[in-house]
Short mmCIF file of C-alpha atoms and ligand atoms in Angstrom, two decimals:
data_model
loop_
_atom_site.label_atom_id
_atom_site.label_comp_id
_atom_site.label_asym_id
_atom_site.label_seq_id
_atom_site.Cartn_x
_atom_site.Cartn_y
_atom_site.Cartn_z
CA UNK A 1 21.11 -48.53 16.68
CA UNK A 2 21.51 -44.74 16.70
CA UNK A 3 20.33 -43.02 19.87
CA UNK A 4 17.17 -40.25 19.00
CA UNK A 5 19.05 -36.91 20.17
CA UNK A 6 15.52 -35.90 21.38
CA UNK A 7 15.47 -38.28 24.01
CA UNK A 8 16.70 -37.10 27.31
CA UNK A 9 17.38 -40.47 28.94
CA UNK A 10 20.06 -41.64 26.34
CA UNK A 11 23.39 -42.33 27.37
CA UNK A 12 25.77 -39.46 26.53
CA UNK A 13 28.84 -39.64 25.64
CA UNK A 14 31.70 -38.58 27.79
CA UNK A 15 33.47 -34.81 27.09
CA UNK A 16 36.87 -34.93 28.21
CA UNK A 17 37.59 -31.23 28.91
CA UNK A 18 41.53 -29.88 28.35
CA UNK A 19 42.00 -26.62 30.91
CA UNK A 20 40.41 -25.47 33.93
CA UNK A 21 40.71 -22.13 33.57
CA UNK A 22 37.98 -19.44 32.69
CA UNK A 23 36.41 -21.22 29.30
CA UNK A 24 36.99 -24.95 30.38
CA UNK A 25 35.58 -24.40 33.97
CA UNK A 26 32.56 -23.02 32.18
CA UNK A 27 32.26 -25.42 29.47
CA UNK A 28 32.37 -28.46 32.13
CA UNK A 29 29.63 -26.92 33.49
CA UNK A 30 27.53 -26.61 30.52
CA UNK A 31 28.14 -30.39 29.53
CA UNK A 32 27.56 -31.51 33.39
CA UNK A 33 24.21 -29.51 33.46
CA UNK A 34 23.11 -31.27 30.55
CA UNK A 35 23.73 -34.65 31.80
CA UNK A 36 27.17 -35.49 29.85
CA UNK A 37 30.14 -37.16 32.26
CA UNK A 38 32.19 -34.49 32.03
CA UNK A 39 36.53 -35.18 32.62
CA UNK A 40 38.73 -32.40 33.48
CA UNK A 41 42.10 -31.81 32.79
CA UNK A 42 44.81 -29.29 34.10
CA UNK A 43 48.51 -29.30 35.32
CA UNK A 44 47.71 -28.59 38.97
CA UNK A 45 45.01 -29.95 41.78
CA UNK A 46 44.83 -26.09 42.51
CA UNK A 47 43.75 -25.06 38.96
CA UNK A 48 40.92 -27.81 39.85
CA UNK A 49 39.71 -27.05 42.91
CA UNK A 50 39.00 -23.93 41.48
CA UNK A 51 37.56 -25.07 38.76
CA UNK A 52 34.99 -27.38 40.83
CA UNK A 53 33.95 -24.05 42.39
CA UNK A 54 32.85 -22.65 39.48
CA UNK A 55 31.46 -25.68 37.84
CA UNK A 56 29.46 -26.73 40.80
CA UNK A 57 26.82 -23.39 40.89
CA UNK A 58 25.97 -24.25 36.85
CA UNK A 59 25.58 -27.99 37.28
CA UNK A 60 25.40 -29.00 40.75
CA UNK A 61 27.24 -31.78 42.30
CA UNK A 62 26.55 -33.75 38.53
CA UNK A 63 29.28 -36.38 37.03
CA UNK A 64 32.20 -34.05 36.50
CA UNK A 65 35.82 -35.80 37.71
CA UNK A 66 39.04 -33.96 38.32
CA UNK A 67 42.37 -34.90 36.75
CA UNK A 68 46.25 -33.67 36.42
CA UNK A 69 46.71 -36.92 33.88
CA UNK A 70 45.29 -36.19 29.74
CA UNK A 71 45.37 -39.87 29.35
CA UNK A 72 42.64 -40.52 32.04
CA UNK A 73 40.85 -37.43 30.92
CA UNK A 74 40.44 -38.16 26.88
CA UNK A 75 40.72 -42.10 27.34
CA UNK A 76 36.90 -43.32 26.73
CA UNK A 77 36.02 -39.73 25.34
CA UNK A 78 33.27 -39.25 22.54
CA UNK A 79 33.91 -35.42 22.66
CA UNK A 80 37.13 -33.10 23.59
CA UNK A 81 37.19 -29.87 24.06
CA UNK A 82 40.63 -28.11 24.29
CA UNK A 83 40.55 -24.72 26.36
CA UNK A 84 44.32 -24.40 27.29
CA UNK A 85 46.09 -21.17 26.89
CA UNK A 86 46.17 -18.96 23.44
CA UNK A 87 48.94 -20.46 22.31
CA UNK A 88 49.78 -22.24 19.40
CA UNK A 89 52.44 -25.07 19.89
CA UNK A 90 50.69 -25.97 23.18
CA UNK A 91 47.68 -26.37 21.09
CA UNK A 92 49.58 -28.90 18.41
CA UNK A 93 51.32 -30.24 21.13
CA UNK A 94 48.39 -31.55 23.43
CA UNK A 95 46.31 -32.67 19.99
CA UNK A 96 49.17 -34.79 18.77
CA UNK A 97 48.85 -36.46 22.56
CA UNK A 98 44.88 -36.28 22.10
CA UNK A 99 44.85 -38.22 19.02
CA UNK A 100 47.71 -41.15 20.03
CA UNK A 101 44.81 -41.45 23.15
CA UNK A 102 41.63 -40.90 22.62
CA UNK A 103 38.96 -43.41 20.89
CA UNK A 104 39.38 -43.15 16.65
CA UNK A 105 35.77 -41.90 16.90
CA UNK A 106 35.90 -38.93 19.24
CA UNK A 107 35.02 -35.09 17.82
CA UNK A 108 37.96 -33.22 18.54
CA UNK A 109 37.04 -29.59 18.73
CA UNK A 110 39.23 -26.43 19.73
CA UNK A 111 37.99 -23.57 21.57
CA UNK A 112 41.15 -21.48 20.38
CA UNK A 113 39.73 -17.22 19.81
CA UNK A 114 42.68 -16.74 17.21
CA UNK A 115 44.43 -19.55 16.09
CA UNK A 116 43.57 -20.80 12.56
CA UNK A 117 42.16 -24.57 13.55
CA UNK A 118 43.70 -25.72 10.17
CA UNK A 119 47.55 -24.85 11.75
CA UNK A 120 46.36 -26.50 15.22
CA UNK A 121 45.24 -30.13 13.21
CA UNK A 122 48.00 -29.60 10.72
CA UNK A 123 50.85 -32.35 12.21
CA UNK A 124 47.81 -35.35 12.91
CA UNK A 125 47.37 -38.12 10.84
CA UNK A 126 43.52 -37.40 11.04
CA UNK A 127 43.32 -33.24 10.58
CA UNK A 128 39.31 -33.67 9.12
CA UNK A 129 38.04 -34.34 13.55
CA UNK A 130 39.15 -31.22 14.41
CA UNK A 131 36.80 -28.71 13.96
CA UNK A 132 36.84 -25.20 16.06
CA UNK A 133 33.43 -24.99 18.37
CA UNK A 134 34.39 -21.30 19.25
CA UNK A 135 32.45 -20.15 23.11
CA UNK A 136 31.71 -16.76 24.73
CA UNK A 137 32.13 -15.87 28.15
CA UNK A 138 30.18 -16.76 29.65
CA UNK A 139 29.65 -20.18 28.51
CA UNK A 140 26.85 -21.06 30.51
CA UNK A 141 24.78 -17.85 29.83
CA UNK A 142 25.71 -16.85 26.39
CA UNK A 143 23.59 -18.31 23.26
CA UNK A 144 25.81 -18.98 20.06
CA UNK A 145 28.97 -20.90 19.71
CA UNK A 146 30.64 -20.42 16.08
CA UNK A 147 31.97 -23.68 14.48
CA UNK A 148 34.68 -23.29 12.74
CA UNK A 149 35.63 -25.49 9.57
CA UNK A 150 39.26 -25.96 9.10
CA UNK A 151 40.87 -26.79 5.64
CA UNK A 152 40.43 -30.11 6.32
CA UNK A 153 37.37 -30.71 8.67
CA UNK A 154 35.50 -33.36 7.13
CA UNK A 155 31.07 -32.31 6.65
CA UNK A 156 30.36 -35.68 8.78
CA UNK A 157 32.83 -33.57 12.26
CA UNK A 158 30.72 -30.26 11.41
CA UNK A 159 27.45 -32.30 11.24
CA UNK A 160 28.41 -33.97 14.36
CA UNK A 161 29.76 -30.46 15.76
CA UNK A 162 25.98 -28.97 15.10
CA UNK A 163 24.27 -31.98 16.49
CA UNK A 164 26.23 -31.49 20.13
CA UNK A 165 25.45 -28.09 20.32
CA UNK A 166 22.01 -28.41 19.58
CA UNK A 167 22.02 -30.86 22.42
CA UNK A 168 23.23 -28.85 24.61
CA UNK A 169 20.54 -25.71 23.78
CA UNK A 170 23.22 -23.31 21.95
CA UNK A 171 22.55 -21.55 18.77
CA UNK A 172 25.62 -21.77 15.91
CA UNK A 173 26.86 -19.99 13.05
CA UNK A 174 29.09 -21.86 10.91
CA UNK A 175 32.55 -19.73 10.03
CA UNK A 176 33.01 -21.78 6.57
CA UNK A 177 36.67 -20.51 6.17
CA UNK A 178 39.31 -20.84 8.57
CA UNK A 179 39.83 -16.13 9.12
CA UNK A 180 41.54 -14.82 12.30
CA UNK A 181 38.67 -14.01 14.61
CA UNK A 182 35.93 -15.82 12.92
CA UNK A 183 33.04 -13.72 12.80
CA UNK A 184 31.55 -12.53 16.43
CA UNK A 185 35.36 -11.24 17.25
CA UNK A 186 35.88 -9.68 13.71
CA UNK A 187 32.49 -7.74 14.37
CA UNK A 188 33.49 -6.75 17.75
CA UNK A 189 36.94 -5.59 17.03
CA UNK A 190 35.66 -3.49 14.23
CA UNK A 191 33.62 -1.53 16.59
CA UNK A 192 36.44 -1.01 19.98
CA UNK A 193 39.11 0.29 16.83
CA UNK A 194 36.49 3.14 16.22
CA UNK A 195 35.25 3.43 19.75
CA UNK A 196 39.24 3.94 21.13
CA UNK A 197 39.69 6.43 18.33
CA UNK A 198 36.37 8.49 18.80
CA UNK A 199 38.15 8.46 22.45
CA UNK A 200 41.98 9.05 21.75
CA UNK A 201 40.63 12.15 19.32
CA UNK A 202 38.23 13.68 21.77
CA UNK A 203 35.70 13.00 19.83
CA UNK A 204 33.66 12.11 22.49
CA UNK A 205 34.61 11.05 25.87
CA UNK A 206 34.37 7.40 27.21
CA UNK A 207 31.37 7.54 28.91
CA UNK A 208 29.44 8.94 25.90
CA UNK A 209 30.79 6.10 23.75
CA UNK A 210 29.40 3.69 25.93
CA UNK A 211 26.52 5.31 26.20
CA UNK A 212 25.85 5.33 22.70
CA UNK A 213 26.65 1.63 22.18
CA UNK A 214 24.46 0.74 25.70
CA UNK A 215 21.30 3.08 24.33
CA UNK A 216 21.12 2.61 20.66
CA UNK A 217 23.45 0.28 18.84
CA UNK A 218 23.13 -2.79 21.15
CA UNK A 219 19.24 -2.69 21.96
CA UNK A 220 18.65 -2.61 18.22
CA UNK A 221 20.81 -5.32 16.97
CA UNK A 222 19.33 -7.23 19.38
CA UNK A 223 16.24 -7.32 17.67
CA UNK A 224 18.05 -7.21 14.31
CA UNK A 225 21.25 -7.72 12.88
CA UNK A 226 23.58 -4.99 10.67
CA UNK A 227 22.58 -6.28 7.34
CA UNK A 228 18.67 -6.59 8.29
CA UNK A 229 18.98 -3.13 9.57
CA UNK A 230 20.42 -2.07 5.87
CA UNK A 231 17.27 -3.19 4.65
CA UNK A 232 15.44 -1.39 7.07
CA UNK A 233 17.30 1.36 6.80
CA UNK A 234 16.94 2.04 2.88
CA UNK A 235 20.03 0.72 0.80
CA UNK A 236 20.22 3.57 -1.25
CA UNK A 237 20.70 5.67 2.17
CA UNK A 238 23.30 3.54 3.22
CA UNK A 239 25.00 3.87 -0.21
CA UNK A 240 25.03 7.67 0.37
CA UNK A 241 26.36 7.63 3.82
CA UNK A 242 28.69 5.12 2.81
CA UNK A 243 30.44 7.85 0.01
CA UNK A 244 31.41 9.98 3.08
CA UNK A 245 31.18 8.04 6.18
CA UNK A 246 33.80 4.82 4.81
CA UNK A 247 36.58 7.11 4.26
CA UNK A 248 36.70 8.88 7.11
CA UNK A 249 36.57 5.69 9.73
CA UNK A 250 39.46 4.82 11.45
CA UNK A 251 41.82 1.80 10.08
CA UNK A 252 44.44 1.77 11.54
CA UNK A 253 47.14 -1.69 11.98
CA UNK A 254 48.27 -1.56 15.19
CA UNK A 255 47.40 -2.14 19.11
CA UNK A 256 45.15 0.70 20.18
CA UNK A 257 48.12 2.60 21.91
CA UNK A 258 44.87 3.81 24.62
CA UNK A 259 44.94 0.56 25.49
CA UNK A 260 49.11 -0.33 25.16
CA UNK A 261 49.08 2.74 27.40
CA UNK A 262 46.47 1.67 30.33
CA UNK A 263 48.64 -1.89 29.83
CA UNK A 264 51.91 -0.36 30.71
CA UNK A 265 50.44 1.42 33.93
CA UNK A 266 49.31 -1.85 34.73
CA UNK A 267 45.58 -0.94 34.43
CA UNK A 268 44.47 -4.55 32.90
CA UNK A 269 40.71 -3.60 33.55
CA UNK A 270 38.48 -5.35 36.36
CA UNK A 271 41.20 -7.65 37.51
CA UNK A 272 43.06 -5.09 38.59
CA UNK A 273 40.62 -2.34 39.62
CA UNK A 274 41.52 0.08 37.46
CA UNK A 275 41.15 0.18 32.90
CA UNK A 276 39.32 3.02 31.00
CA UNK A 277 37.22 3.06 34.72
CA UNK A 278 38.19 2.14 38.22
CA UNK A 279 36.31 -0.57 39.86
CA UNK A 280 35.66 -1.69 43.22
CA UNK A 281 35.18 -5.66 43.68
CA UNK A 282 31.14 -4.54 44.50
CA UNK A 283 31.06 -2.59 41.49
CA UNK A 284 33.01 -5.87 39.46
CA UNK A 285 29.86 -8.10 40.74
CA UNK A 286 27.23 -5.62 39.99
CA UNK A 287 28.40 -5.36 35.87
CA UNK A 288 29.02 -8.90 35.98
CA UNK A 289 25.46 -9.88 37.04
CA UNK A 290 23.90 -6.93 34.85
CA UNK A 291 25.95 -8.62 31.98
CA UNK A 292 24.41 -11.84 32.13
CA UNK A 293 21.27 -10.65 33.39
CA UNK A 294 20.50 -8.54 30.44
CA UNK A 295 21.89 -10.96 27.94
CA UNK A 296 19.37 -13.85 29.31
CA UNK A 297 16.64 -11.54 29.19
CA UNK A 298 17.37 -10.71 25.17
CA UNK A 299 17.92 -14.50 24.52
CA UNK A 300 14.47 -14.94 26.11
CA UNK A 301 13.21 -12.12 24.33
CA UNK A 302 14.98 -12.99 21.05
CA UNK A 303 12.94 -17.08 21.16
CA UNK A 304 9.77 -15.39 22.30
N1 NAD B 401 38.23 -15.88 28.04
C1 NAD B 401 37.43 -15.74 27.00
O1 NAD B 401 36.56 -14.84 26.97
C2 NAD B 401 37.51 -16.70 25.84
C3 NAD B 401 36.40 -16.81 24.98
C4 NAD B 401 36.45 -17.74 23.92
C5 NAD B 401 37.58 -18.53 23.74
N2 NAD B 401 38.66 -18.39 24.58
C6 NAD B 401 39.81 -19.28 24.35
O2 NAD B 401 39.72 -20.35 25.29
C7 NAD B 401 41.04 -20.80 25.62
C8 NAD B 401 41.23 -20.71 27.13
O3 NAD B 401 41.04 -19.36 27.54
P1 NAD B 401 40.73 -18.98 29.07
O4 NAD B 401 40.23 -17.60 29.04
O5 NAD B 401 39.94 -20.06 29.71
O6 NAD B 401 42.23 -18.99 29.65
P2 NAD B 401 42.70 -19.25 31.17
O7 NAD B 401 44.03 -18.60 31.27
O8 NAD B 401 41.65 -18.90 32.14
O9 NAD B 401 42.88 -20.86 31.19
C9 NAD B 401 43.88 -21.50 30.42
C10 NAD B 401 44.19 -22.87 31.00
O10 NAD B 401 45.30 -23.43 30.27
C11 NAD B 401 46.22 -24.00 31.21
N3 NAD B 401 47.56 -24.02 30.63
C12 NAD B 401 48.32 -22.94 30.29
N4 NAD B 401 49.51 -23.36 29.80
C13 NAD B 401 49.49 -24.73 29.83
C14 NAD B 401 50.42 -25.76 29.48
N5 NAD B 401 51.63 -25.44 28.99
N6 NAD B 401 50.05 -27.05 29.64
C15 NAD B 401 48.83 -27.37 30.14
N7 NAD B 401 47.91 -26.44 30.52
C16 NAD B 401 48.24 -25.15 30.34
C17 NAD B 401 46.10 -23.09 32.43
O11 NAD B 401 46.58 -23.75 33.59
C18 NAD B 401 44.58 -22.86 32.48
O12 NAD B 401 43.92 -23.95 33.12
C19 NAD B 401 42.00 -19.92 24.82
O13 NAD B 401 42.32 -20.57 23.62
C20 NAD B 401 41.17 -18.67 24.57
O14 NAD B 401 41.60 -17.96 23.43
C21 NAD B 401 38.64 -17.51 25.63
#
């Protein structure tokens, strides 16, 4: 008999979780808080023990094990979820070993940012269980996951896909062709090409760009997305603005050379202390926990 999703005693099925690193360490967590026995896999017992540090604080000392070995991660697994390195024949690689071990039954999903989930299931003999279930950092405070349909993702894995994350309290949007970025990352990038060029032009300096994102854009699609706000805003406005404003936005091809620039000098951002700011490790924490404080207080806000 099918188990009611509603009921909080059920037995869950085990996630076997591929990479320790800063999306799978996360991700165990989430499952672990929620009461799933929660495998993880990486290459070394160092990669793990840092992982455990990071998963304990979200879920506790709950059922998460700790393995170098894939087969005694995905064996008896009803869920996987890959979160090695952006990289695509890694990716092929450890689903071609995912499928030869895992139960014929478990929802293979792909946390991959950039890589088209159609190209990662393209060598298995059973493409339509992978389906993308795309995370943001971090996993344990942030809201939405995108799922991601590849070419041949069958409806019964992206039912399944929408049912799990339900379960675990995350809202979705379903990405119904396989594009580079998906949506959220498409959307964002948009927005830092202009933002570096307002910069590399002197158009305003990088403080002020901030600023205006931090005081007015943010705050407001919060309570309402871009194409609400056209609404709101009058189409016929946005026509006229368009005629003017469309042409004259940057679109460029390549790497932001601000950023290729601050790469070379080995400026990488908050790892290193130093990107379009410097940062001290207090000053790291601080933005980190104003991050995810403010972004629990919207989500709050936002179900009120
Ligand atoms: N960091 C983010 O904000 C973010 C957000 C959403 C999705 N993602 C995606 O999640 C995935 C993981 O990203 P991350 O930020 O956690 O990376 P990470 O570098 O923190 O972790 C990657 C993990 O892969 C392992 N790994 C690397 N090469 C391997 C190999 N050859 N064999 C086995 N294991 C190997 C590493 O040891 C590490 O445990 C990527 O596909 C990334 O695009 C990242």
């Amino acid at each position: 008999m099918p188990q009611d999703i509603n009921d909080k005693t059920r037995i869950r099925p085990k996630v076997a979780v591929l990479g320790a690193g800063t999306m799978g360490a996360g991700i165990a967590g989430v499952f672990a808080a929620q009461g799933y026995p929660v495998a993880v896999y990486s290459r070394s017992a160092e990669t793990l023990d840092k992982a455990k540090s990071r998963i304990v604080p979200i879920a506790g000392e709950a059922a998460v094990t700790y393995t170098t070995s894939i087969a005694d991660c995905v064996t008896g697994a009803g869920i996987v979820s890959e979160n090695l390195a952006e990289d695509v024949t890694l990716k092929q690689r450890i689903f071609g070993e995912v499928e030869a071990l895992a139960p014929a039954d478990c929802l293979l999903t792909t946390n991959t940012s950039s890589v088209p989930i159609t190209l990662i299931a393209a060598g298995l003999a059973r493409p339509e269980r992978v389906v993308g279930i795309h995370w943001f950092n971090p996993p344990a405070v942030m809201p939405l996951v995108e799922i991601v349909r590849g070419e041949k993702t069958s409806d019964e894995v992206v039912d399944r896909a929408r049912a799990l994350c339900a379960d675990i309290g995350k809202d979705v949007i379903e990405v119904k062709t396989d594009i580079a970025g998906f949506v959220v990352n498409r959307l964002q990038y948009a927005i830092l090409r202009e933002a570096l060029h307002l910069v590399e032009v002197g158009a305003a300096s990088i403080e002020d760009v901030d600023r205006a994102v931090e005081t007015t854009l943010a705050p407001r699609w919060s309570a309402a997305g871009p194409l609400r706000l056209m609404d709101m805003a009058g189409l016929d406005t946005v026509e006229k603005v368009s005629r003017i404003l469309m042409p004259a936005l940057d679109r460029s091809e390549g790497i932001p050379s601000l950023v290729s620039r601050l790469c070379e000098e080995g400026a990488f951002g908050t790892k290193s202390g130093r990107g379009f700011y410097d940062w001290t490790a207090e000053e790291v924490a601080a933005a980190i926990a104003r991050r995810d404080d403010t972004v629990r207080l919207l989500t709050e806000r936002r179900k009120a």
